[in-house]
Amino acid sequence: MRSQLKLVGLFLMALLTIVGCSNNKHPNLVEMGKVKNIEVMEAQKSRQNGFLVIKVAVENTSSSNQNINYRFQWLDDQGFPVGNEENWKSKLIYGKQKTFINSIAPMMEATDFRIEIQEP
């Protein structure tokens, strides 16, 4: 029984590795519909007074200015959502520019996040 559990665990780890390698999107990004020419470059997490602080680098790869809507979903240490759903926020990203989206979790229980992005 114990060896079967180890085998299942190894299989799941291999599967997650394969899925992770085939996806070149940022792991914390959820696109709500097709979002063209916007790439999440990196995300930094830190703690400030016990609250999770996020700084996400976003780049507009086109030469045209583009508006996006975004919101954060705050997750606990098991990956489940905590707190209320945030309202959508809007951000203008100039053509061929990189900008940052910053946020602070509204509750101390948040240990991770997901950023949802959509075109208006």
mmCIF file of C-alpha atoms in Angstrom:
data_model
loop_
_atom_site.group_PDB
_atom_site.id
_atom_site.type_symbol
_atom_site.label_atom_id
_atom_site.label_comp_id
_atom_site.label_asym_id
_atom_site.label_seq_id
_atom_site.Cartn_x
_atom_site.Cartn_y
_atom_site.Cartn_z
ATOM 1 C CA MET A 1 0.000 0.000 0.000
ATOM 2 C CA ARG A 2 2.760 2.430 0.936
ATOM 3 C CA SER A 3 4.670 1.751 -2.281
ATOM 4 C CA GLN A 4 1.475 2.347 -4.285
ATOM 5 C CA LEU A 5 1.054 5.754 -2.629
ATOM 6 C CA LYS A 6 4.660 6.632 -3.453
ATOM 7 C CA LEU A 7 4.098 5.577 -7.058
ATOM 8 C CA VAL A 8 0.932 7.690 -7.320
ATOM 9 C CA GLY A 9 2.782 10.641 -5.778
ATOM 10 C CA LEU A 10 5.661 10.320 -8.257
ATOM 11 C CA PHE A 11 3.194 10.078 -11.137
ATOM 12 C CA LEU A 12 1.387 13.251 -10.020
ATOM 13 C CA MET A 13 4.679 15.142 -9.616
ATOM 14 C CA ALA A 14 5.764 14.076 -13.118
ATOM 15 C CA LEU A 15 2.397 15.101 -14.551
ATOM 16 C CA LEU A 16 2.556 18.521 -12.888
ATOM 17 C CA THR A 17 6.095 19.014 -14.189
ATOM 18 C CA ILE A 18 5.016 18.187 -17.744
ATOM 19 C CA VAL A 19 1.985 20.472 -17.543
ATOM 20 C CA GLY A 20 4.068 23.259 -16.001
ATOM 21 C CA CYS A 21 6.716 23.019 -18.709
ATOM 22 C CA SER A 22 4.201 23.094 -21.544
ATOM 23 C CA ASN A 23 2.590 26.294 -20.255
ATOM 24 C CA ASN A 24 4.669 29.409 -20.826
ATOM 25 C CA LYS A 25 2.115 31.633 -19.064
ATOM 26 C CA HIS A 26 2.799 32.815 -15.533
ATOM 27 C CA PRO A 27 1.477 30.238 -13.016
ATOM 28 C CA ASN A 28 -0.451 32.873 -11.037
ATOM 29 C CA LEU A 29 -2.175 34.296 -14.142
ATOM 30 C CA VAL A 30 -5.730 33.481 -15.163
ATOM 31 C CA GLU A 31 -6.842 34.984 -18.474
ATOM 32 C CA MET A 32 -10.570 35.610 -18.527
ATOM 33 C CA GLY A 33 -11.056 35.211 -22.290
ATOM 34 C CA LYS A 34 -8.334 35.948 -24.823
ATOM 35 C CA VAL A 35 -6.011 38.765 -23.757
ATOM 36 C CA LYS A 36 -3.834 39.855 -26.681
ATOM 37 C CA ASN A 37 -0.342 41.335 -26.400
ATOM 38 C CA ILE A 38 -0.195 41.356 -22.599
ATOM 39 C CA GLU A 39 2.397 39.250 -20.812
ATOM 40 C CA VAL A 40 2.927 38.795 -17.102
ATOM 41 C CA MET A 41 6.703 38.873 -16.797
ATOM 42 C CA GLU A 42 7.238 38.182 -13.106
ATOM 43 C CA ALA A 43 5.588 38.424 -9.728
ATOM 44 C CA GLN A 44 7.208 39.260 -6.409
ATOM 45 C CA LYS A 45 5.737 38.366 -3.035
ATOM 46 C CA SER A 46 6.712 39.792 0.334
ATOM 47 C CA ARG A 47 5.149 40.407 3.739
ATOM 48 C CA GLN A 48 4.498 43.782 5.313
ATOM 49 C CA ASN A 49 3.087 43.900 8.850
ATOM 50 C CA GLY A 50 1.895 40.305 8.366
ATOM 51 C CA PHE A 51 0.039 40.997 5.091
ATOM 52 C CA LEU A 52 0.997 39.544 1.711
ATOM 53 C CA VAL A 53 2.278 42.233 -0.690
ATOM 54 C CA ILE A 54 2.303 41.541 -4.435
ATOM 55 C CA LYS A 55 4.125 43.314 -7.264
ATOM 56 C CA VAL A 56 3.362 41.938 -10.746
ATOM 57 C CA ALA A 57 5.328 43.090 -13.814
ATOM 58 C CA VAL A 58 3.099 43.290 -16.907
ATOM 59 C CA GLU A 59 4.243 44.113 -20.432
ATOM 60 C CA ASN A 60 2.315 45.304 -23.480
ATOM 61 C CA THR A 61 4.070 43.637 -26.430
ATOM 62 C CA SER A 62 2.169 45.627 -29.077
ATOM 63 C CA SER A 63 2.913 49.181 -30.161
ATOM 64 C CA SER A 64 -0.667 50.285 -29.373
ATOM 65 C CA ASN A 65 -1.875 51.366 -25.944
ATOM 66 C CA GLN A 66 -4.063 48.748 -24.299
ATOM 67 C CA ASN A 67 -6.520 48.789 -21.421
ATOM 68 C CA ILE A 68 -6.874 45.740 -19.220
ATOM 69 C CA ASN A 69 -9.111 44.859 -16.315
ATOM 70 C CA TYR A 70 -7.587 42.893 -13.453
ATOM 71 C CA ARG A 71 -8.305 41.658 -9.967
ATOM 72 C CA PHE A 72 -6.523 39.536 -7.396
ATOM 73 C CA GLN A 73 -7.820 36.370 -5.835
ATOM 74 C CA TRP A 74 -6.195 35.693 -2.469
ATOM 75 C CA LEU A 75 -5.359 32.110 -1.540
ATOM 76 C CA ASP A 76 -4.528 30.322 1.716
ATOM 77 C CA ASP A 77 -1.610 27.923 2.211
ATOM 78 C CA GLN A 78 -3.676 25.088 0.691
ATOM 79 C CA GLY A 79 -4.549 27.074 -2.450
ATOM 80 C CA PHE A 80 -8.162 27.833 -1.503
ATOM 81 C CA PRO A 81 -9.636 31.344 -1.910
ATOM 82 C CA VAL A 82 -9.912 33.465 1.231
ATOM 83 C CA GLY A 83 -11.838 36.679 1.711
ATOM 84 C CA ASN A 84 -14.345 38.351 -0.558
ATOM 85 C CA GLU A 85 -13.990 38.550 -4.315
ATOM 86 C CA GLU A 86 -12.313 41.806 -5.368
ATOM 87 C CA ASN A 87 -13.844 44.288 -7.788
ATOM 88 C CA TRP A 88 -12.292 44.612 -11.223
ATOM 89 C CA LYS A 89 -9.774 47.433 -11.637
ATOM 90 C CA SER A 90 -8.673 49.035 -14.896
ATOM 91 C CA LYS A 91 -5.152 49.864 -16.061
ATOM 92 C CA LEU A 92 -3.834 51.499 -19.227
ATOM 93 C CA ILE A 93 -0.572 50.020 -20.472
ATOM 94 C CA TYR A 94 1.209 52.073 -23.119
ATOM 95 C CA GLY A 95 2.526 50.393 -26.263
ATOM 96 C CA LYS A 96 5.795 48.464 -25.817
ATOM 97 C CA GLN A 97 5.834 49.397 -22.128
ATOM 98 C CA LYS A 98 6.266 47.426 -18.929
ATOM 99 C CA THR A 99 4.363 48.442 -15.817
ATOM 100 C CA PHE A 100 3.633 47.066 -12.371
ATOM 101 C CA ILE A 101 0.386 46.083 -10.689
ATOM 102 C CA ASN A 102 0.685 46.233 -6.900
ATOM 103 C CA SER A 103 -1.667 45.000 -4.234
ATOM 104 C CA ILE A 104 -1.817 44.075 -0.560
ATOM 105 C CA ALA A 105 -3.944 41.161 0.635
ATOM 106 C CA PRO A 106 -6.847 42.368 2.785
ATOM 107 C CA MET A 107 -6.367 39.539 5.316
ATOM 108 C CA MET A 108 -3.338 37.946 6.995
ATOM 109 C CA GLU A 109 -4.464 34.406 6.083
ATOM 110 C CA ALA A 110 -3.512 34.965 2.432
ATOM 111 C CA THR A 111 -0.244 33.219 1.563
ATOM 112 C CA ASP A 112 -0.527 33.211 -2.235
ATOM 113 C CA PHE A 113 -2.500 34.854 -5.016
ATOM 114 C CA ARG A 114 -3.883 34.590 -8.503
ATOM 115 C CA ILE A 115 -4.264 37.563 -10.813
ATOM 116 C CA GLU A 116 -7.156 37.519 -13.239
ATOM 117 C CA ILE A 117 -6.808 39.652 -16.367
ATOM 118 C CA GLN A 118 -9.317 40.426 -19.109
ATOM 119 C CA GLU A 119 -9.788 42.933 -21.892
ATOM 120 C CA PRO A 120 -12.508 45.498 -21.178
#
